[in-house]
Amino acid sequence: MPKNQKETLVSKTTSSRVFALFRQEVIARKLVEPGDHILLAYSGGPDSTCLLSLLQALREEIPFSLSLAHLNHGLRPAAAEDEAFVRQMAQRFSLPLVIRRVKVRSYARRHRLNLEEAGRQLRYTFLEETRQKLRATKIATGHTMDDQAETFLLRLFRGSGPRGLAGIYPQTETKVIRPLLGLRRHQVETYLKETGLPFCLDESNLDRRYRRNRLRLELIPLLEKRFDPKVVDHLARAADILRAEEEFLNQIEEKEAARVMREEGEVVLLDSQALSELHLALARRLVRRFLAKLRGDLREVNFREVEAIRRLEPGQEIHLRRRIKLVRLGSHILEKKTLNQWRRYQLLWDGKGVVTIPGLGLKFSGRIVKGSELPPFNDTERACLRADLLRWPLLLRPRQPGDSYQPFGATKPRKLKEIMSDRRLPASLRPFLPVFLSGKHIIWVPGCPVAEAFKVSLADDEVFIIEKI
């Protein structure tokens, strides 16, 4: 066939049903639209070759551009042959082709990843960079219904929730489309056999050391034979149902996220107190959203971590994967490495309204009462001070080296550092707790006694109460 003649890969002798199912999926979900530039992730294997053929045929109905991208992982002896084959196919159909060679093993060692995850990261980075370079509108991958079922089972065995079991999305926000999710793998194989199209075989897909391969080669055939021949269809349908419900739950999550999460500069804060007031399912989802904000994705996030974060007590720390350390300060949970931003603050307060401590989420209010109306003693939550001795405005700042004062009941001043230690205040919280000063004198620190010089009695006419709210 001449090079300038358009080659159509769906002929009258091939399975028209495969193309009809493909076309139905593409149109129903608007995966490909007129004017699109589709970048096909082309490995040369059966799935991506089938997708190449179907996309070429679809171009007779929908005007769009098509380019190919191939990543040589350098892991298999046949990798060079696969690359050569991809070049031949691109030339055969007169399609633009971008190839990149990477060293997956080196990348995996450097980033402490397994080969599968390292390959995935490099692959999608390459595809997105190529999409931007070619100004393509979408990236197409050859995932099939069998891939969907395998993913569902893998995540089920891992204990994933609804979001994980929703599986592979037909279309993502990162402009990735999967037009073959409506097709079984055996349909792809039949299609290729009837069209006579050549393709590459990846011998690693037969290696039963990999869990996904064992699912594909052992478990799913057993389930089809002993339980239900349509188990793959049913698992894919379950994933489809969960995706729709996930989208609905995500709308609710979006609304609550504004209440329990906020950003101050580069710091992301999770309000643990607000989180505790929500339904357990929604609270867990918001913790995951918080982690996704910190990490960029939810890979490697497990149920144990989510629960540990949700139950974190003030002053406690937790160490997560990817070298992330979280700490709870007051009602807020944040990354420990961002704490320096909150080590310096100075607030002047006239005792009216509410004063908020940056980063900690601690809020304090003030009121005047008579000595005869004193509330119950609790120096963690409140301070009762002689109003007539206070100099306004009060100064609030973090602890400083050398801070000392004479606490209630003591005969002489003591170092604030020692008082905090005696009171067993969480070590991670101590550098950030507000020190209340009247003039140059420390009058109170939450969790510590008020200053002896400002102690109150039932006979006092006016008592100023600082209260944590």
Coordinates of C-alpha atoms in Angstrom, one line a residue:
M1 CA 0.0 0.0 0.0
P2 CA 1.4 3.4 -0.9
K3 CA 2.6 5.5 2.1
N4 CA 0.2 8.4 1.4
Q5 CA -2.8 6.1 1.2
K6 CA -4.8 6.0 4.5
E7 CA -4.7 2.5 5.9
T8 CA -7.9 1.2 7.5
L9 CA -7.5 -1.6 9.9
V10 CA -11.1 -2.6 10.4
S11 CA -12.1 -4.6 7.3
K12 CA -15.3 -6.4 6.4
T13 CA -13.8 -9.7 7.5
T14 CA -12.9 -8.6 11.1
S15 CA -15.1 -8.6 14.1
S16 CA -17.3 -5.5 13.7
R17 CA -18.6 -6.1 17.2
V18 CA -15.3 -5.1 18.8
F19 CA -15.2 -1.9 16.9
A20 CA -18.9 -1.2 17.7
L21 CA -18.3 -1.7 21.4
F22 CA -15.2 0.5 21.3
R23 CA -17.0 3.2 19.3
Q24 CA -19.9 3.1 21.8
E25 CA -17.6 3.5 24.8
V26 CA -15.8 6.4 23.1
I27 CA -18.9 8.3 22.1
A28 CA -20.9 7.7 25.3
R29 CA -18.1 8.9 27.5
K30 CA -16.8 11.6 25.0
L31 CA -13.3 10.1 25.2
V32 CA -12.4 11.4 21.8
E33 CA -13.9 14.5 20.2
P34 CA -13.5 16.3 16.9
G35 CA -10.2 18.3 16.9
D36 CA -8.5 16.2 19.6
H37 CA -4.9 15.3 19.4
I38 CA -4.6 11.8 21.0
L39 CA -1.2 10.6 22.2
L40 CA -1.3 6.8 22.3
A41 CA 0.9 5.1 24.9
Y42 CA 2.2 2.4 22.5
S43 CA 4.2 -0.5 23.9
G44 CA 3.8 -2.7 20.8
G45 CA 1.8 -5.3 22.8
P46 CA -1.6 -6.7 21.9
D47 CA -3.7 -4.2 23.8
S48 CA -2.0 -1.0 22.6
T49 CA -1.8 -2.4 19.0
C50 CA -5.5 -3.2 19.1
L51 CA -6.2 0.4 20.3
L52 CA -4.0 1.8 17.6
S53 CA -6.1 0.0 15.0
L54 CA -9.4 1.0 16.5
L55 CA -8.3 4.7 16.8
Q56 CA -7.2 4.7 13.2
A57 CA -10.5 3.3 12.1
L58 CA -12.4 5.9 14.3
R59 CA -10.6 8.7 12.4
E60 CA -12.8 7.9 9.4
E61 CA -15.7 9.1 11.5
I62 CA -14.2 11.7 13.9
P63 CA -11.5 14.1 12.7
F64 CA -8.6 14.0 15.3
S65 CA -4.9 13.7 15.2
L66 CA -3.0 10.7 16.5
S67 CA 0.6 10.4 17.7
L68 CA 2.6 7.5 19.4
A69 CA 4.8 7.5 22.5
H70 CA 7.0 4.6 23.5
L71 CA 9.0 4.2 26.7
N72 CA 11.9 1.8 26.6
H73 CA 12.2 0.6 30.2
G74 CA 15.5 -1.3 29.5
L75 CA 14.4 -4.2 31.8
R76 CA 13.9 -7.0 29.2
P77 CA 16.3 -8.5 26.7
A78 CA 13.6 -7.9 24.0
A79 CA 13.3 -4.2 24.8
A80 CA 15.4 -3.2 21.8
E81 CA 13.4 -5.4 19.5
D82 CA 10.1 -3.9 20.9
E83 CA 11.4 -0.4 20.2
A84 CA 12.3 -1.4 16.6
F85 CA 8.9 -2.9 16.1
V86 CA 7.2 0.3 17.4
R87 CA 9.3 2.3 14.9
Q88 CA 8.1 0.1 12.1
M89 CA 4.4 0.4 13.0
A90 CA 4.7 4.2 13.3
Q91 CA 6.3 4.3 9.8
R92 CA 3.7 1.9 8.5
F93 CA 0.8 4.2 9.5
S94 CA 2.7 7.5 9.0
L95 CA 2.2 8.6 12.6
P96 CA 4.5 10.8 14.7
L97 CA 6.5 8.8 17.3
V98 CA 8.4 9.9 20.4
I99 CA 10.7 7.4 22.1
R100 CA 12.5 7.7 25.4
R101 CA 14.9 5.3 27.1
V102 CA 15.1 5.1 30.8
K103 CA 16.9 3.1 33.5
V104 CA 14.1 1.9 35.7
R105 CA 16.3 -0.1 38.1
S106 CA 18.5 2.9 38.9
Y107 CA 15.4 5.1 39.4
A108 CA 13.8 2.5 41.7
R109 CA 17.0 2.3 43.8
R110 CA 17.3 6.0 44.0
H111 CA 13.7 6.6 45.1
R112 CA 13.3 3.4 47.1
L113 CA 10.5 2.0 44.9
N114 CA 9.8 -1.4 43.5
L115 CA 10.3 -1.9 39.8
E116 CA 6.5 -1.8 39.0
E117 CA 6.0 1.5 40.8
A118 CA 9.2 3.0 39.4
G119 CA 8.2 2.0 35.9
R120 CA 4.7 3.5 36.4
Q121 CA 6.1 6.8 37.6
L122 CA 8.6 7.1 34.7
R123 CA 6.0 6.1 32.2
Y124 CA 3.3 8.6 33.2
T125 CA 5.9 11.4 33.6
F126 CA 7.2 10.7 30.1
L127 CA 3.6 10.6 28.6
E128 CA 2.6 13.9 30.2
E129 CA 5.8 15.6 29.2
T130 CA 5.3 14.3 25.6
R131 CA 1.7 15.4 25.6
Q132 CA 2.7 18.9 26.5
K133 CA 5.5 18.9 24.0
L134 CA 3.3 17.8 21.1
R135 CA 0.3 19.8 22.4
A136 CA -1.8 16.7 22.5
T137 CA -5.1 17.0 24.3
K138 CA -5.3 13.5 25.7
I139 CA -3.2 10.4 26.5
A140 CA -4.8 7.0 25.5
T141 CA -3.7 3.8 27.2
G142 CA -4.8 0.2 26.4
H143 CA -6.3 -1.0 29.7
T144 CA -9.0 -3.6 29.2
M145 CA -11.8 -4.9 31.3
D146 CA -9.5 -7.7 32.4
D147 CA -7.1 -5.1 33.8
Q148 CA -10.0 -3.5 35.6
A149 CA -11.0 -6.8 37.2
E150 CA -7.4 -7.6 38.2
T151 CA -7.0 -4.1 39.8
F152 CA -10.3 -4.6 41.7
L153 CA -9.1 -7.9 43.2
L154 CA -5.6 -6.6 44.0
R155 CA -7.0 -3.7 45.9
L156 CA -9.7 -5.8 47.6
F157 CA -7.0 -8.2 48.9
R158 CA -5.1 -5.1 50.1
G159 CA -8.2 -3.9 52.1
S160 CA -8.9 -0.8 49.9
G161 CA -12.0 1.2 50.5
P162 CA -14.5 2.4 47.9
R163 CA -12.1 4.9 46.3
G164 CA -9.5 2.1 45.6
L165 CA -12.1 -0.4 44.5
A166 CA -13.5 2.1 42.0
G167 CA -10.5 0.9 40.0
I168 CA -9.2 2.3 36.7
Y169 CA -11.1 5.4 35.5
P170 CA -12.1 5.7 31.9
Q171 CA -11.0 9.3 31.9
T172 CA -9.0 11.2 34.5
E173 CA -8.4 14.8 35.3
T174 CA -4.8 14.4 34.1
K175 CA -6.2 13.9 30.5
V176 CA -5.7 10.1 30.4
I177 CA -8.4 8.1 28.5
R178 CA -8.9 4.3 28.5
P179 CA -11.1 3.5 25.6
L180 CA -10.7 -0.4 25.9
L181 CA -12.2 -0.8 29.4
G182 CA -15.4 -2.1 27.8
L183 CA -13.5 -4.9 26.0
R184 CA -12.3 -8.3 27.3
R185 CA -8.8 -9.4 26.6
H186 CA -10.0 -12.4 24.6
Q187 CA -11.9 -9.9 22.4
V188 CA -8.7 -8.0 21.8
E189 CA -6.9 -11.2 20.9
T190 CA -9.6 -12.3 18.5
Y191 CA -9.6 -8.9 16.9
L192 CA -5.9 -9.0 16.3
K193 CA -6.1 -12.5 14.9
E194 CA -8.7 -11.6 12.4
T195 CA -7.0 -8.4 11.3
G196 CA -3.6 -10.1 11.0
L197 CA -1.9 -7.3 12.8
P198 CA 1.5 -8.1 14.3
F199 CA 2.3 -7.3 17.9
C200 CA 5.0 -7.9 20.6
L201 CA 4.7 -10.3 23.5
D202 CA 6.1 -9.4 26.9
E203 CA 7.4 -12.6 28.4
S204 CA 7.4 -11.0 31.9
N205 CA 3.6 -11.2 31.8
L206 CA 4.0 -15.0 32.2
D207 CA 6.2 -14.6 35.3
R208 CA 4.2 -16.0 38.2
R209 CA 6.3 -14.3 40.8
Y210 CA 4.2 -11.1 40.2
R211 CA 0.9 -11.0 42.0
R212 CA -1.0 -9.5 39.0
N213 CA 0.2 -12.3 36.8
R214 CA -0.9 -15.0 39.2
L215 CA -4.3 -13.3 39.3
R216 CA -4.5 -13.3 35.5
L217 CA -3.1 -16.8 34.9
E218 CA -4.4 -18.7 38.0
L219 CA -7.1 -17.0 40.1
I220 CA -9.4 -15.5 37.5
P221 CA -9.5 -18.6 35.2
L222 CA -10.4 -20.6 38.4
L223 CA -13.2 -18.2 39.3
E224 CA -14.5 -18.3 35.8
K225 CA -14.5 -22.1 35.7
R226 CA -15.7 -22.9 39.3
F227 CA -17.9 -19.9 40.2
D228 CA -19.1 -17.7 37.3
P229 CA -17.9 -17.4 33.7
K230 CA -18.8 -13.7 33.8
V231 CA -16.8 -12.9 36.9
V232 CA -14.7 -10.3 35.1
D233 CA -17.7 -8.5 33.7
H234 CA -19.2 -8.5 37.2
L235 CA -16.1 -7.1 38.9
A236 CA -15.8 -4.4 36.3
R237 CA -19.5 -3.5 36.8
A238 CA -18.9 -3.3 40.6
A239 CA -16.0 -0.9 39.9
D240 CA -18.2 1.2 37.7
I241 CA -20.9 1.4 40.4
L242 CA -18.3 2.4 43.0
R243 CA -16.9 5.1 40.7
A244 CA -20.3 6.8 40.4
E245 CA -20.8 6.6 44.1
E246 CA -17.3 7.9 44.7
E247 CA -18.0 11.0 42.5
F248 CA -21.1 11.7 44.6
L249 CA -19.3 11.3 47.9
N250 CA -16.5 13.4 46.6
Q251 CA -18.9 16.3 46.2
I252 CA -19.8 16.0 49.9
E253 CA -16.2 15.8 50.8
E254 CA -15.4 18.9 48.9
K255 CA -17.9 20.9 51.0
E256 CA -16.5 19.7 54.3
A257 CA -12.9 20.1 53.3
A258 CA -13.2 23.9 53.5
R259 CA -14.1 23.5 57.1
V260 CA -11.5 21.1 58.3
M261 CA -8.5 21.9 56.1
R262 CA -6.8 25.2 55.3
E263 CA -3.5 26.5 53.9
E264 CA -1.4 29.2 55.5
G265 CA 1.4 29.9 53.1
E266 CA 3.0 26.6 52.3
V267 CA 1.6 24.9 55.4
V268 CA -1.4 22.6 55.1
L269 CA -3.4 22.3 58.4
L270 CA -6.0 19.7 59.3
D271 CA -8.4 20.6 62.1
S272 CA -8.5 17.5 64.3
Q273 CA -11.3 18.9 66.4
A274 CA -13.6 19.6 63.5
L275 CA -12.7 16.2 62.0
S276 CA -13.9 14.5 65.2
E277 CA -17.4 16.0 64.8
L278 CA -17.9 14.4 61.4
H279 CA -19.2 10.9 60.4
L280 CA -16.4 8.4 60.6
A281 CA -16.5 7.6 56.9
L282 CA -16.3 11.3 56.0
A283 CA -13.5 11.9 58.5
R284 CA -11.4 9.1 57.0
R285 CA -11.9 10.5 53.5
L286 CA -10.8 14.0 54.6
V287 CA -7.6 12.5 56.2
R288 CA -6.8 10.9 52.9
R289 CA -7.4 14.2 51.2
F290 CA -5.0 15.9 53.6
L291 CA -2.4 13.2 52.9
A292 CA -2.9 13.6 49.1
K293 CA -2.3 17.4 49.5
L294 CA 1.0 16.7 51.3
R295 CA 2.2 13.8 49.1
G296 CA 0.7 14.7 45.7
D297 CA -1.1 11.4 45.5
L298 CA -2.5 8.6 47.7
R299 CA -0.1 5.8 46.7
E300 CA 1.2 3.9 49.7
V301 CA -1.4 5.4 52.0
N302 CA -2.9 2.6 54.1
F303 CA -5.8 2.3 56.6
R304 CA -3.5 2.1 59.6
E305 CA -2.0 5.5 58.8
V306 CA -5.4 7.1 58.3
E307 CA -6.6 5.8 61.6
A308 CA -3.5 6.9 63.4
I309 CA -3.8 10.4 62.1
R310 CA -7.4 10.6 62.9
R311 CA -6.7 9.6 66.5
L312 CA -3.7 11.8 67.0
E313 CA -3.6 13.5 70.4
P314 CA -2.2 17.0 71.0
G315 CA 1.6 17.0 71.1
Q316 CA 1.8 13.5 69.5
E317 CA 3.8 12.8 66.4
I318 CA 3.5 10.2 63.7
H319 CA 6.1 9.1 61.1
L320 CA 4.7 8.0 57.7
R321 CA 6.2 6.6 54.6
R322 CA 8.0 8.9 52.2
R323 CA 9.8 10.5 55.2
I324 CA 6.7 12.5 56.2
K325 CA 6.4 13.4 59.9
L326 CA 3.2 14.9 61.2
V327 CA 2.5 16.5 64.6
R328 CA -0.6 17.7 66.3
L329 CA -0.3 21.1 67.9
G330 CA -3.5 22.1 69.7
S331 CA -6.3 21.1 67.4
H332 CA -4.2 21.2 64.2
I333 CA -2.3 18.5 62.5
L334 CA 0.6 19.6 60.2
E335 CA 3.9 18.5 58.8
K336 CA 6.6 18.8 61.4
K337 CA 9.1 20.3 58.9
T338 CA 6.9 23.3 58.5
L339 CA 6.9 24.1 62.2
N340 CA 9.6 26.8 62.1
Q341 CA 7.0 29.0 60.4
W342 CA 5.1 29.1 63.7
R343 CA 8.1 29.6 66.1
R344 CA 7.9 33.3 65.8
Y345 CA 4.8 35.3 66.5
Q346 CA 3.9 38.4 68.6
L347 CA 0.3 39.3 69.2
L348 CA -1.0 42.3 71.1
W349 CA -4.4 41.7 72.7
D350 CA -6.6 44.2 74.4
G351 CA -8.6 41.4 76.1
K352 CA -11.6 41.9 73.9
G353 CA -12.9 39.5 71.3
V354 CA -11.0 36.3 70.4
V355 CA -7.2 36.0 69.9
T356 CA -5.9 33.1 67.7
I357 CA -2.5 31.6 67.9
P358 CA -1.0 31.1 64.3
G359 CA -0.6 27.5 63.3
L360 CA -1.8 26.0 66.6
G361 CA -5.5 26.7 66.0
L362 CA -5.7 27.7 69.7
K363 CA -8.2 30.5 70.4
F364 CA -8.6 32.5 73.6
S365 CA -11.3 34.8 74.8
G366 CA -11.4 37.2 77.8
R367 CA -14.0 38.3 80.3
I368 CA -14.3 40.2 83.6
V369 CA -16.0 38.6 86.7
K370 CA -16.2 39.2 90.4
G371 CA -14.0 37.2 92.8
S372 CA -17.1 35.6 94.1
E373 CA -18.0 34.3 90.7
L374 CA -14.7 32.4 89.9
P375 CA -15.1 29.3 87.6
P376 CA -13.7 25.9 88.5
F377 CA -9.9 25.7 88.6
N378 CA -8.2 24.4 85.4
D379 CA -4.9 26.0 84.4
T380 CA -4.9 24.1 81.2
E381 CA -8.0 25.7 80.0
R382 CA -8.1 29.1 81.8
A383 CA -6.3 31.6 83.9
C384 CA -7.9 33.8 86.6
L385 CA -5.9 37.1 87.1
R386 CA -6.3 40.3 89.1
A387 CA -7.6 42.8 86.6
D388 CA -6.3 45.8 88.4
L389 CA -2.7 44.7 88.1
L390 CA -2.7 44.0 84.3
R391 CA -1.1 46.4 81.8
W392 CA -2.8 46.5 78.5
P393 CA -2.4 45.3 75.8
L394 CA -1.2 41.9 76.8
L395 CA 1.6 40.4 74.7
L396 CA 1.4 36.8 73.4
R397 CA 4.5 35.1 72.0
P398 CA 6.2 31.7 72.1
R399 CA 8.7 30.7 74.8
Q400 CA 12.1 32.3 74.6
P401 CA 15.4 31.1 76.1
G402 CA 15.8 32.3 79.7
D403 CA 12.1 32.8 80.3
S404 CA 11.2 32.5 84.0
Y405 CA 8.5 33.6 86.4
Q406 CA 7.2 32.8 89.9
P407 CA 4.3 30.4 89.6
F408 CA 1.4 30.4 92.0
G409 CA 2.4 28.9 95.3
A410 CA 6.2 29.1 94.7
T411 CA 8.5 31.1 96.9
K412 CA 10.8 32.2 94.0
P413 CA 11.0 32.4 90.2
R414 CA 11.6 29.2 88.2
K415 CA 12.6 28.6 84.6
L416 CA 9.6 28.2 82.3
K417 CA 11.3 25.3 80.6
E418 CA 11.4 23.4 84.0
I419 CA 7.8 24.2 84.8
M420 CA 6.6 22.9 81.4
S421 CA 8.6 19.7 82.0
D422 CA 7.2 19.2 85.5
R423 CA 3.7 19.7 84.1
R424 CA 4.5 17.1 81.5
L425 CA 3.4 19.3 78.6
P426 CA 4.1 17.5 75.3
A427 CA 7.7 18.3 74.2
S428 CA 6.6 19.0 70.6
L429 CA 4.0 21.5 71.8
R430 CA 6.2 23.5 74.2
P431 CA 8.0 25.8 71.7
F432 CA 4.6 27.0 70.3
L433 CA 2.4 27.5 73.3
P434 CA 1.5 31.2 73.9
V435 CA 3.3 32.9 76.8
F436 CA 1.0 35.7 78.1
L437 CA 2.8 38.7 79.3
S438 CA 1.6 41.9 81.1
G439 CA 4.3 44.4 80.4
K440 CA 7.5 42.4 80.9
H441 CA 6.0 39.9 83.3
I442 CA 4.9 36.4 82.4
I443 CA 1.4 35.9 83.8
W444 CA 0.3 32.6 82.4
V445 CA 1.1 29.8 79.9
P446 CA -1.6 27.2 79.1
G447 CA -1.0 24.1 81.2
C448 CA 1.1 26.0 83.7
P449 CA 0.1 27.9 86.9
V450 CA -0.7 31.6 86.8
A451 CA 2.0 34.0 88.2
E452 CA 2.0 34.4 92.0
A453 CA 1.9 38.2 91.7
F454 CA -1.4 38.0 89.8
K455 CA -3.3 35.4 91.9
V456 CA -6.9 36.2 92.8
S457 CA -9.1 35.9 95.9
L458 CA -12.8 35.8 96.5
A459 CA -12.6 39.3 97.8
D460 CA -11.3 40.8 94.4
D461 CA -13.7 43.2 92.8
E462 CA -12.6 42.4 89.2
V463 CA -11.0 39.2 87.9
F464 CA -9.9 38.9 84.3
I465 CA -10.4 35.4 82.9
I466 CA -8.5 34.2 79.9
E467 CA -10.2 31.1 78.5
K468 CA -9.3 28.6 75.8
I469 CA -12.3 28.2 73.4

